[in-house]
Amino acid sequence: SGDSGALSARILSGRMNLETVAMGQVLSLLICGTAVSCQFLADAGVRTPMLQSFLNYALLLLTYTLVLCTRKGEGNILKMLRTKWWKYLLMGLADVEANYAVVKAYQFTTLTSIQLLDCFVIPVLMLLSRLFLKTRYRPVHFVAVAVCLLGVGAMVGADILAGRNEGSTNNVMLGDGLVLLSAVLYAVSNLCQEHTVKNQSRVEFLGMMGLFGTLISGLQLCASARWDTHHGTLMLFAVYALCMYALYSFMPVVVKMTSATAVNLSLLTADLFSLFCGLFLFNYKFSALYIISFVVITTGFILFNAFPTNSSPPENRAESDDHAAASPSLRPLPSHIDVGATEAFDAATAL
């Protein structure tokens, strides 16, 4: 019976691993949806990344934040704000500015640089997880990360061979610095998200992100005075906002099952999905390296999840009524203006 029990455990572990891979690719597809809609907006001459972010945060506000407003006792939004408002403010600020920094980088550096430097979020997140969440990684996890980054290298190599190097070279140093800054901010945001969904609740995280993200992005939107929209782009704005809303809603579910680091590894395939769409929508050139890159990244992600990390136990049991939120169970984000961007990310709260 011991052998049968071990076999059942391996089967269950393998099934859960496949489920996390599948859900990770759903997240990548949602990011692809935001990237493609951003590319169409860019082709239409629309440059309003802050407006796009604001729409997403506003949807979170109208659903998850309102759910928090109806709660009583410890889960009441006023009680949360009295004790943790500054932590949620920092969370929202990191998330909003991470998106803004990476979009701004497109004005100064190339897509290739952004694709490569954006991976900096993974080592930073692993370091922060070790310091603050006490996560202990095994050697196999570092090997898995290296495998995923090798896949990214193959993707960038395919871009170079295809002559696809959109972006600018106005000020490469500034542009690269903005990408690295956004990676650090995304890592902070992801770390906070993992801590929140595993110790508090998904609804609390999304509700506070909606509240503070709307306030911060709304203020920046008013300050920038960029509202260059027209009737023909309303559908594109709707597609972008809905994809982002689904991304933010679904990502905490996957983070709770795995970790923020594992989710970021799965998101490395988002660029590839965008590229595949670009073959049909934007006349990109196909390369077998794209297929190889996808297989390599997926292999690294499976390897990472095959061996669990050791983390400190949750401080509180996460609330089981997260599904009470009035939104689909689809879910973290960028406001990119290029179809190759892979900044889909998260918002989170340090508690």
mmCIF file of C-alpha atoms in Angstrom:
data_model
loop_
_atom_site.group_PDB
_atom_site.id
_atom_site.type_symbol
_atom_site.label_atom_id
_atom_site.label_comp_id
_atom_site.label_asym_id
_atom_site.label_seq_id
_atom_site.Cartn_x
_atom_site.Cartn_y
_atom_site.Cartn_z
ATOM 1 C CA SER A 1 0.000 0.000 0.000
ATOM 2 C CA GLY A 2 2.997 2.232 0.586
ATOM 3 C CA ASP A 3 4.030 1.900 -3.057
ATOM 4 C CA SER A 4 0.500 2.681 -4.256
ATOM 5 C CA GLY A 5 0.368 5.715 -1.990
ATOM 6 C CA ALA A 6 3.661 7.014 -3.364
ATOM 7 C CA LEU A 7 2.441 6.402 -6.910
ATOM 8 C CA SER A 8 -0.779 8.307 -6.215
ATOM 9 C CA ALA A 9 1.205 11.180 -4.769
ATOM 10 C CA ARG A 10 3.412 11.330 -7.881
ATOM 11 C CA ILE A 11 0.385 11.266 -10.168
ATOM 12 C CA LEU A 12 -1.279 14.053 -8.177
ATOM 13 C CA SER A 13 1.932 16.092 -8.216
ATOM 14 C CA GLY A 14 2.283 15.618 -11.961
ATOM 15 C CA ARG A 15 -1.324 16.661 -12.572
ATOM 16 C CA MET A 16 -0.912 19.789 -10.449
ATOM 17 C CA ASN A 17 2.282 20.610 -12.323
ATOM 18 C CA LEU A 18 0.459 20.366 -15.651
ATOM 19 C CA GLU A 19 -2.359 22.526 -14.288
ATOM 20 C CA THR A 20 0.077 25.258 -13.250
ATOM 21 C CA VAL A 21 1.739 25.118 -16.682
ATOM 22 C CA ALA A 22 -1.651 25.468 -18.375
ATOM 23 C CA MET A 23 -2.729 28.350 -16.120
ATOM 24 C CA GLY A 24 0.604 30.074 -16.652
ATOM 25 C CA GLN A 25 0.034 29.970 -20.397
ATOM 26 C CA VAL A 26 -3.445 31.429 -19.913
ATOM 27 C CA LEU A 27 -1.744 34.389 -18.221
ATOM 28 C CA SER A 28 0.673 34.676 -21.146
ATOM 29 C CA LEU A 29 -2.228 34.656 -23.610
ATOM 30 C CA LEU A 30 -3.910 37.469 -21.687
ATOM 31 C CA ILE A 31 -0.701 39.497 -21.842
ATOM 32 C CA CYS A 32 -0.575 38.741 -25.552
ATOM 33 C CA GLY A 33 -4.084 40.201 -25.850
ATOM 34 C CA THR A 34 -2.970 43.423 -24.186
ATOM 35 C CA ALA A 35 0.145 43.607 -26.376
ATOM 36 C CA VAL A 36 -1.739 43.088 -29.633
ATOM 37 C CA SER A 37 -4.372 45.677 -28.724
ATOM 38 C CA CYS A 38 -1.567 48.079 -27.782
ATOM 39 C CA GLN A 39 0.076 47.528 -31.153
ATOM 40 C CA PHE A 40 -3.173 48.335 -32.975
ATOM 41 C CA LEU A 41 -3.563 51.461 -30.823
ATOM 42 C CA ALA A 42 0.007 52.475 -31.669
ATOM 43 C CA ASP A 43 -0.660 51.931 -35.363
ATOM 44 C CA ALA A 44 -3.701 54.200 -34.993
ATOM 45 C CA GLY A 45 -1.461 56.925 -33.541
ATOM 46 C CA VAL A 46 -2.800 56.571 -29.983
ATOM 47 C CA ARG A 47 -0.217 56.956 -27.199
ATOM 48 C CA THR A 48 -2.091 56.859 -23.900
ATOM 49 C CA PRO A 49 -0.458 54.205 -21.679
ATOM 50 C CA MET A 50 -1.623 55.881 -18.478
ATOM 51 C CA LEU A 51 -5.224 55.973 -19.679
ATOM 52 C CA GLN A 52 -5.014 52.264 -20.488
ATOM 53 C CA SER A 53 -3.713 51.496 -16.989
ATOM 54 C CA PHE A 54 -6.373 53.710 -15.426
ATOM 55 C CA LEU A 55 -9.160 51.743 -17.135
ATOM 56 C CA ASN A 56 -7.857 48.495 -15.664
ATOM 57 C CA TYR A 57 -7.526 49.883 -12.144
ATOM 58 C CA ALA A 58 -10.985 51.432 -12.408
ATOM 59 C CA LEU A 59 -12.502 48.035 -13.247
ATOM 60 C CA LEU A 60 -10.770 46.542 -10.212
ATOM 61 C CA LEU A 61 -12.139 49.402 -8.127
ATOM 62 C CA LEU A 62 -15.703 48.863 -9.344
ATOM 63 C CA THR A 63 -15.639 45.153 -8.485
ATOM 64 C CA TYR A 64 -13.151 44.063 -5.822
ATOM 65 C CA THR A 65 -12.975 47.345 -3.924
ATOM 66 C CA LEU A 66 -16.772 47.493 -3.731
ATOM 67 C CA VAL A 67 -16.777 43.929 -2.388
ATOM 68 C CA LEU A 68 -14.421 45.037 0.389
ATOM 69 C CA CYS A 69 -16.750 47.941 1.172
ATOM 70 C CA THR A 70 -19.589 45.507 1.893
ATOM 71 C CA ARG A 71 -17.607 43.406 4.343
ATOM 72 C CA LYS A 72 -17.908 43.600 8.108
ATOM 73 C CA GLY A 73 -15.427 43.175 10.930
ATOM 74 C CA GLU A 74 -11.756 42.503 10.212
ATOM 75 C CA GLY A 75 -12.377 42.392 6.466
ATOM 76 C CA ASN A 76 -13.880 45.885 6.378
ATOM 77 C CA ILE A 77 -12.023 48.267 4.065
ATOM 78 C CA LEU A 78 -11.941 51.116 6.600
ATOM 79 C CA LYS A 79 -10.248 48.911 9.186
ATOM 80 C CA MET A 80 -7.667 47.834 6.626
ATOM 81 C CA LEU A 81 -6.952 51.414 5.621
ATOM 82 C CA ARG A 82 -6.524 52.549 9.221
ATOM 83 C CA THR A 83 -3.769 50.033 9.855
ATOM 84 C CA LYS A 84 -2.175 49.326 6.467
ATOM 85 C CA TRP A 85 -2.945 52.262 4.176
ATOM 86 C CA TRP A 86 0.696 53.250 3.631
ATOM 87 C CA LYS A 87 1.664 49.702 2.640
ATOM 88 C CA TYR A 88 -1.086 49.536 0.047
ATOM 89 C CA LEU A 89 -0.098 53.000 -1.200
ATOM 90 C CA LEU A 90 3.476 51.830 -1.776
ATOM 91 C CA MET A 91 2.143 48.708 -3.480
ATOM 92 C CA GLY A 92 0.001 50.698 -5.887
ATOM 93 C CA LEU A 93 2.789 53.191 -6.538
ATOM 94 C CA ALA A 94 5.253 50.402 -7.426
ATOM 95 C CA ASP A 95 2.770 48.780 -9.790
ATOM 96 C CA VAL A 96 1.720 51.952 -11.611
ATOM 97 C CA GLU A 97 5.250 53.303 -11.986
ATOM 98 C CA ALA A 98 6.634 49.955 -13.134
ATOM 99 C CA ASN A 99 4.207 50.024 -16.039
ATOM 100 C CA TYR A 100 4.967 53.659 -16.810
ATOM 101 C CA ALA A 101 8.754 53.155 -16.716
ATOM 102 C CA VAL A 102 8.775 50.264 -19.173
ATOM 103 C CA VAL A 103 6.445 52.047 -21.602
ATOM 104 C CA LYS A 104 8.622 55.153 -21.410
ATOM 105 C CA ALA A 105 11.692 53.034 -22.173
ATOM 106 C CA TYR A 106 10.411 52.399 -25.714
ATOM 107 C CA GLN A 107 11.145 56.038 -26.513
ATOM 108 C CA PHE A 108 14.857 55.587 -25.778
ATOM 109 C CA THR A 109 15.970 51.982 -26.351
ATOM 110 C CA THR A 110 15.258 48.959 -28.528
ATOM 111 C CA LEU A 111 12.838 46.065 -28.159
ATOM 112 C CA THR A 112 15.756 43.619 -27.926
ATOM 113 C CA SER A 113 17.187 45.455 -24.928
ATOM 114 C CA ILE A 114 13.784 45.551 -23.265
ATOM 115 C CA GLN A 115 13.192 41.831 -23.794
ATOM 116 C CA LEU A 116 16.566 40.928 -22.300
ATOM 117 C CA LEU A 117 16.691 43.405 -19.407
ATOM 118 C CA ASP A 118 13.086 42.708 -18.441
ATOM 119 C CA CYS A 119 14.240 39.251 -17.294
ATOM 120 C CA PHE A 120 16.084 41.042 -14.481
ATOM 121 C CA VAL A 121 12.818 40.845 -12.555
ATOM 122 C CA ILE A 122 13.390 37.126 -11.912
ATOM 123 C CA PRO A 123 16.723 37.262 -10.004
ATOM 124 C CA VAL A 124 15.549 40.354 -8.104
ATOM 125 C CA LEU A 125 12.329 38.585 -7.134
ATOM 126 C CA MET A 126 14.237 35.479 -6.018
ATOM 127 C CA LEU A 127 16.491 37.640 -3.856
ATOM 128 C CA LEU A 128 13.583 39.525 -2.300
ATOM 129 C CA SER A 129 11.710 36.260 -1.706
ATOM 130 C CA ARG A 130 14.744 34.863 0.092
ATOM 131 C CA LEU A 131 15.128 37.970 2.259
ATOM 132 C CA PHE A 132 11.504 38.709 3.127
ATOM 133 C CA LEU A 133 9.538 35.497 2.561
ATOM 134 C CA LYS A 134 12.388 33.234 3.726
ATOM 135 C CA THR A 135 12.052 31.144 0.573
ATOM 136 C CA ARG A 136 14.855 28.601 0.206
ATOM 137 C CA TYR A 137 15.659 27.623 -3.363
ATOM 138 C CA ARG A 138 17.341 24.393 -4.385
ATOM 139 C CA PRO A 139 20.107 24.194 -7.016
ATOM 140 C CA VAL A 140 17.563 22.750 -9.467
ATOM 141 C CA HIS A 141 15.557 25.975 -9.268
ATOM 142 C CA PHE A 142 18.539 28.032 -10.411
ATOM 143 C CA VAL A 143 19.093 25.542 -13.240
ATOM 144 C CA ALA A 144 15.428 25.928 -14.234
ATOM 145 C CA VAL A 145 15.748 29.720 -14.296
ATOM 146 C CA ALA A 146 18.871 29.437 -16.445
ATOM 147 C CA VAL A 147 16.981 27.172 -18.871
ATOM 148 C CA CYS A 148 14.142 29.712 -19.146
ATOM 149 C CA LEU A 149 16.577 32.565 -19.774
ATOM 150 C CA LEU A 150 18.248 30.438 -22.454
ATOM 151 C CA GLY A 151 14.852 30.239 -24.143
ATOM 152 C CA VAL A 152 14.552 34.026 -23.979
ATOM 153 C CA GLY A 153 17.976 34.260 -25.621
ATOM 154 C CA ALA A 154 16.748 32.072 -28.479
ATOM 155 C CA MET A 155 13.708 34.320 -28.915
ATOM 156 C CA VAL A 156 15.804 37.486 -29.015
ATOM 157 C CA GLY A 157 18.192 35.804 -31.438
ATOM 158 C CA ALA A 158 15.277 35.027 -33.739
ATOM 159 C CA ASP A 159 14.204 38.676 -33.571
ATOM 160 C CA ILE A 160 17.689 39.829 -34.552
ATOM 161 C CA LEU A 161 17.928 37.359 -37.448
ATOM 162 C CA ALA A 162 14.496 38.501 -38.661
ATOM 163 C CA GLY A 163 15.595 42.137 -38.489
ATOM 164 C CA ARG A 164 12.871 42.874 -35.956
ATOM 165 C CA ASN A 165 14.319 45.451 -33.592
ATOM 166 C CA GLU A 166 11.621 48.041 -33.025
ATOM 167 C CA GLY A 167 12.076 50.861 -30.620
ATOM 168 C CA SER A 168 14.480 53.736 -30.553
ATOM 169 C CA THR A 169 18.145 54.477 -29.920
ATOM 170 C CA ASN A 170 17.726 58.077 -28.797
ATOM 171 C CA ASN A 171 19.258 57.436 -25.380
ATOM 172 C CA VAL A 172 20.006 53.765 -24.863
ATOM 173 C CA MET A 173 21.501 54.233 -21.387
ATOM 174 C CA LEU A 174 18.380 56.013 -20.139
ATOM 175 C CA GLY A 175 16.068 53.496 -21.797
ATOM 176 C CA ASP A 176 17.918 50.508 -20.352
ATOM 177 C CA GLY A 177 17.918 52.151 -16.941
ATOM 178 C CA LEU A 178 14.145 52.578 -17.113
ATOM 179 C CA VAL A 179 13.708 48.897 -17.975
ATOM 180 C CA LEU A 180 15.859 47.843 -15.017
ATOM 181 C CA LEU A 181 13.913 50.204 -12.750
ATOM 182 C CA SER A 182 10.621 48.727 -13.924
ATOM 183 C CA ALA A 183 11.973 45.210 -13.302
ATOM 184 C CA VAL A 184 12.825 46.088 -9.704
ATOM 185 C CA LEU A 185 9.413 47.686 -9.156
ATOM 186 C CA TYR A 186 7.670 44.685 -10.697
ATOM 187 C CA ALA A 187 9.650 42.406 -8.372
ATOM 188 C CA VAL A 188 8.504 44.436 -5.360
ATOM 189 C CA SER A 189 4.931 44.324 -6.608
ATOM 190 C CA ASN A 190 5.075 40.565 -7.195
ATOM 191 C CA LEU A 191 6.601 39.927 -3.796
ATOM 192 C CA CYS A 192 3.840 41.906 -2.097
ATOM 193 C CA GLN A 193 1.224 40.096 -4.102
ATOM 194 C CA GLU A 194 2.511 36.666 -3.117
ATOM 195 C CA HIS A 195 2.627 37.653 0.552
ATOM 196 C CA THR A 196 -0.889 39.077 0.457
ATOM 197 C CA VAL A 197 -2.703 36.284 -1.374
ATOM 198 C CA LYS A 198 -1.044 33.609 0.761
ATOM 199 C CA ASN A 199 -1.535 35.360 4.115
ATOM 200 C CA GLN A 200 -4.658 37.486 3.618
ATOM 201 C CA SER A 201 -6.870 37.140 0.559
ATOM 202 C CA ARG A 202 -6.992 37.613 -3.165
ATOM 203 C CA VAL A 203 -9.951 39.996 -2.872
ATOM 204 C CA GLU A 204 -8.106 42.206 -0.394
ATOM 205 C CA PHE A 205 -5.120 42.436 -2.715
ATOM 206 C CA LEU A 206 -7.195 43.239 -5.795
ATOM 207 C CA GLY A 207 -9.495 45.612 -3.933
ATOM 208 C CA MET A 208 -6.615 47.678 -2.570
ATOM 209 C CA MET A 209 -4.817 47.599 -5.897
ATOM 210 C CA GLY A 210 -7.965 48.901 -7.542
ATOM 211 C CA LEU A 211 -8.316 51.693 -4.985
ATOM 212 C CA PHE A 212 -4.746 52.992 -4.925
ATOM 213 C CA GLY A 213 -3.987 52.148 -8.552
ATOM 214 C CA THR A 214 -6.988 54.222 -9.653
ATOM 215 C CA LEU A 215 -5.967 57.167 -7.465
ATOM 216 C CA ILE A 216 -2.325 57.190 -8.574
ATOM 217 C CA SER A 217 -2.903 56.546 -12.279
ATOM 218 C CA GLY A 218 -5.815 58.996 -12.269
ATOM 219 C CA LEU A 219 -3.639 61.777 -10.869
ATOM 220 C CA GLN A 220 -0.898 61.069 -13.406
ATOM 221 C CA LEU A 221 -3.443 60.914 -16.203
ATOM 222 C CA CYS A 222 -4.806 64.339 -15.270
ATOM 223 C CA ALA A 223 -1.284 65.739 -15.039
ATOM 224 C CA SER A 224 -0.286 64.368 -18.448
ATOM 225 C CA ALA A 225 -3.472 65.624 -20.145
ATOM 226 C CA ARG A 226 -3.208 62.867 -22.763
ATOM 227 C CA TRP A 227 -6.671 61.878 -23.963
ATOM 228 C CA ASP A 228 -6.008 61.349 -27.672
ATOM 229 C CA THR A 229 -8.743 58.828 -28.342
ATOM 230 C CA HIS A 230 -11.370 58.622 -31.046
ATOM 231 C CA HIS A 231 -14.414 56.529 -31.813
ATOM 232 C CA GLY A 232 -12.536 54.001 -33.919
ATOM 233 C CA THR A 233 -10.298 52.953 -31.043
ATOM 234 C CA LEU A 234 -12.954 52.427 -28.362
ATOM 235 C CA MET A 235 -13.139 48.696 -29.064
ATOM 236 C CA LEU A 236 -9.350 48.396 -28.769
ATOM 237 C CA PHE A 237 -9.450 50.159 -25.405
ATOM 238 C CA ALA A 238 -12.191 47.774 -24.295
ATOM 239 C CA VAL A 239 -10.211 44.694 -25.372
ATOM 240 C CA TYR A 240 -7.110 45.954 -23.597
ATOM 241 C CA ALA A 241 -8.953 46.808 -20.389
ATOM 242 C CA LEU A 242 -10.789 43.462 -20.257
ATOM 243 C CA CYS A 243 -7.596 41.462 -20.884
ATOM 244 C CA MET A 244 -5.813 43.390 -18.157
ATOM 245 C CA TYR A 245 -8.710 42.975 -15.765
ATOM 246 C CA ALA A 246 -8.766 39.226 -16.383
ATOM 247 C CA LEU A 247 -4.995 39.103 -15.970
ATOM 248 C CA TYR A 248 -5.071 40.895 -12.620
ATOM 249 C CA SER A 249 -7.993 38.742 -11.443
ATOM 250 C CA PHE A 250 -6.473 35.388 -12.385
ATOM 251 C CA MET A 251 -2.803 35.881 -11.545
ATOM 252 C CA PRO A 252 -3.217 35.792 -7.736
ATOM 253 C CA VAL A 253 -4.852 32.368 -8.118
ATOM 254 C CA VAL A 254 -1.746 31.009 -9.847
ATOM 255 C CA VAL A 255 0.614 32.808 -7.457
ATOM 256 C CA LYS A 256 -1.143 31.224 -4.490
ATOM 257 C CA MET A 257 -0.753 27.758 -6.027
ATOM 258 C CA THR A 258 2.921 28.243 -6.908
ATOM 259 C CA SER A 259 4.942 31.407 -6.307
ATOM 260 C CA ALA A 260 5.507 34.800 -7.869
ATOM 261 C CA THR A 261 8.857 33.600 -9.268
ATOM 262 C CA ALA A 262 7.247 30.597 -10.959
ATOM 263 C CA VAL A 263 4.554 32.820 -12.482
ATOM 264 C CA ASN A 264 7.148 35.206 -13.893
ATOM 265 C CA LEU A 265 8.939 32.270 -15.515
ATOM 266 C CA SER A 266 5.689 31.196 -17.189
ATOM 267 C CA LEU A 267 5.111 34.760 -18.410
ATOM 268 C CA LEU A 268 8.317 34.616 -20.463
ATOM 269 C CA THR A 269 6.281 32.905 -23.195
ATOM 270 C CA ALA A 270 4.002 35.949 -23.533
ATOM 271 C CA ASP A 271 6.362 37.544 -26.060
ATOM 272 C CA LEU A 272 6.238 34.374 -28.122
ATOM 273 C CA PHE A 273 2.436 34.360 -28.248
ATOM 274 C CA SER A 274 2.592 38.002 -29.323
ATOM 275 C CA LEU A 275 5.083 37.113 -32.017
ATOM 276 C CA PHE A 276 2.890 34.265 -33.272
ATOM 277 C CA CYS A 277 -0.023 36.712 -33.531
ATOM 278 C CA GLY A 278 2.277 39.127 -35.306
ATOM 279 C CA LEU A 279 2.924 36.541 -38.034
ATOM 280 C CA PHE A 280 -0.708 36.898 -39.106
ATOM 281 C CA LEU A 281 -1.561 40.442 -38.017
ATOM 282 C CA PHE A 282 1.643 42.410 -38.584
ATOM 283 C CA ASN A 283 3.498 40.328 -41.208
ATOM 284 C CA TYR A 284 6.336 39.245 -38.943
ATOM 285 C CA LYS A 285 8.800 36.701 -40.324
ATOM 286 C CA PHE A 286 8.615 33.176 -38.896
ATOM 287 C CA SER A 287 11.663 31.491 -37.382
ATOM 288 C CA ALA A 288 12.031 27.969 -36.027
ATOM 289 C CA LEU A 289 13.872 29.546 -33.090
ATOM 290 C CA TYR A 290 10.507 30.801 -31.812
ATOM 291 C CA ILE A 291 9.263 27.219 -31.443
ATOM 292 C CA ILE A 292 12.534 26.161 -29.821
ATOM 293 C CA SER A 293 12.315 29.113 -27.445
ATOM 294 C CA PHE A 294 8.775 28.186 -26.401
ATOM 295 C CA VAL A 295 9.753 24.570 -25.714
ATOM 296 C CA VAL A 296 12.842 25.582 -23.738
ATOM 297 C CA ILE A 297 10.998 28.137 -21.586
ATOM 298 C CA THR A 298 8.162 25.688 -20.884
ATOM 299 C CA THR A 299 10.681 22.990 -19.951
ATOM 300 C CA GLY A 300 12.376 25.324 -17.494
ATOM 301 C CA PHE A 301 9.029 26.270 -15.967
ATOM 302 C CA ILE A 302 8.049 22.612 -15.506
ATOM 303 C CA LEU A 303 11.435 21.875 -13.965
ATOM 304 C CA PHE A 304 11.068 24.785 -11.541
ATOM 305 C CA ASN A 305 7.646 23.607 -10.351
ATOM 306 C CA ALA A 306 8.616 19.936 -10.158
ATOM 307 C CA PHE A 307 10.621 20.640 -7.000
ATOM 308 C CA PRO A 308 8.826 22.705 -4.319
ATOM 309 C CA THR A 309 10.568 25.566 -2.582
ATOM 310 C CA ASN A 310 10.683 25.859 1.189
ATOM 311 C CA SER A 311 8.936 28.961 2.504
ATOM 312 C CA SER A 312 7.882 30.213 5.901
ATOM 313 C CA PRO A 313 4.286 29.214 6.794
ATOM 314 C CA PRO A 314 1.487 31.741 6.201
ATOM 315 C CA GLU A 315 0.772 34.167 9.011
ATOM 316 C CA ASN A 316 -2.988 33.848 8.537
ATOM 317 C CA ARG A 317 -5.172 31.463 6.620
ATOM 318 C CA ALA A 318 -6.132 33.115 3.353
ATOM 319 C CA GLU A 319 -9.807 33.798 3.146
ATOM 320 C CA SER A 320 -11.770 31.162 1.305
ATOM 321 C CA ASP A 321 -14.373 33.496 -0.042
ATOM 322 C CA ASP A 322 -12.179 35.113 -2.690
ATOM 323 C CA HIS A 323 -14.532 33.832 -5.362
ATOM 324 C CA ALA A 324 -17.256 36.045 -3.969
ATOM 325 C CA ALA A 325 -15.774 38.926 -5.925
ATOM 326 C CA ALA A 326 -17.980 40.030 -8.780
ATOM 327 C CA SER A 327 -15.517 39.215 -11.541
ATOM 328 C CA PRO A 328 -14.537 36.242 -13.668
ATOM 329 C CA SER A 329 -11.979 33.813 -12.290
ATOM 330 C CA LEU A 330 -9.588 34.879 -14.945
ATOM 331 C CA ARG A 331 -6.583 36.894 -14.047
ATOM 332 C CA PRO A 332 -1.569 40.662 -13.145
ATOM 333 C CA LEU A 333 -0.218 43.965 -16.862
ATOM 334 C CA PRO A 334 1.667 46.373 -18.965
ATOM 335 C CA SER A 335 0.448 49.335 -20.868
ATOM 336 C CA HIS A 336 2.856 48.591 -23.672
ATOM 337 C CA ILE A 337 2.828 50.191 -27.052
ATOM 338 C CA ASP A 338 4.594 47.292 -28.736
ATOM 339 C CA VAL A 339 3.356 43.832 -29.476
ATOM 340 C CA GLY A 340 6.548 42.236 -28.201
ATOM 341 C CA ALA A 341 6.373 43.590 -24.696
ATOM 342 C CA THR A 342 6.125 41.147 -21.826
ATOM 343 C CA GLU A 343 5.327 43.324 -18.957
ATOM 344 C CA ALA A 344 2.076 41.906 -17.760
ATOM 345 C CA PHE A 345 2.294 42.052 -14.081
ATOM 346 C CA ASP A 346 0.923 42.380 -10.865
ATOM 347 C CA ALA A 347 -0.006 44.500 -8.020
ATOM 348 C CA ALA A 348 0.443 43.529 -4.435
ATOM 349 C CA THR A 349 0.437 44.599 -0.887
ATOM 350 C CA ALA A 350 3.032 44.190 1.819
ATOM 351 C CA LEU A 351 1.392 43.314 5.066
#
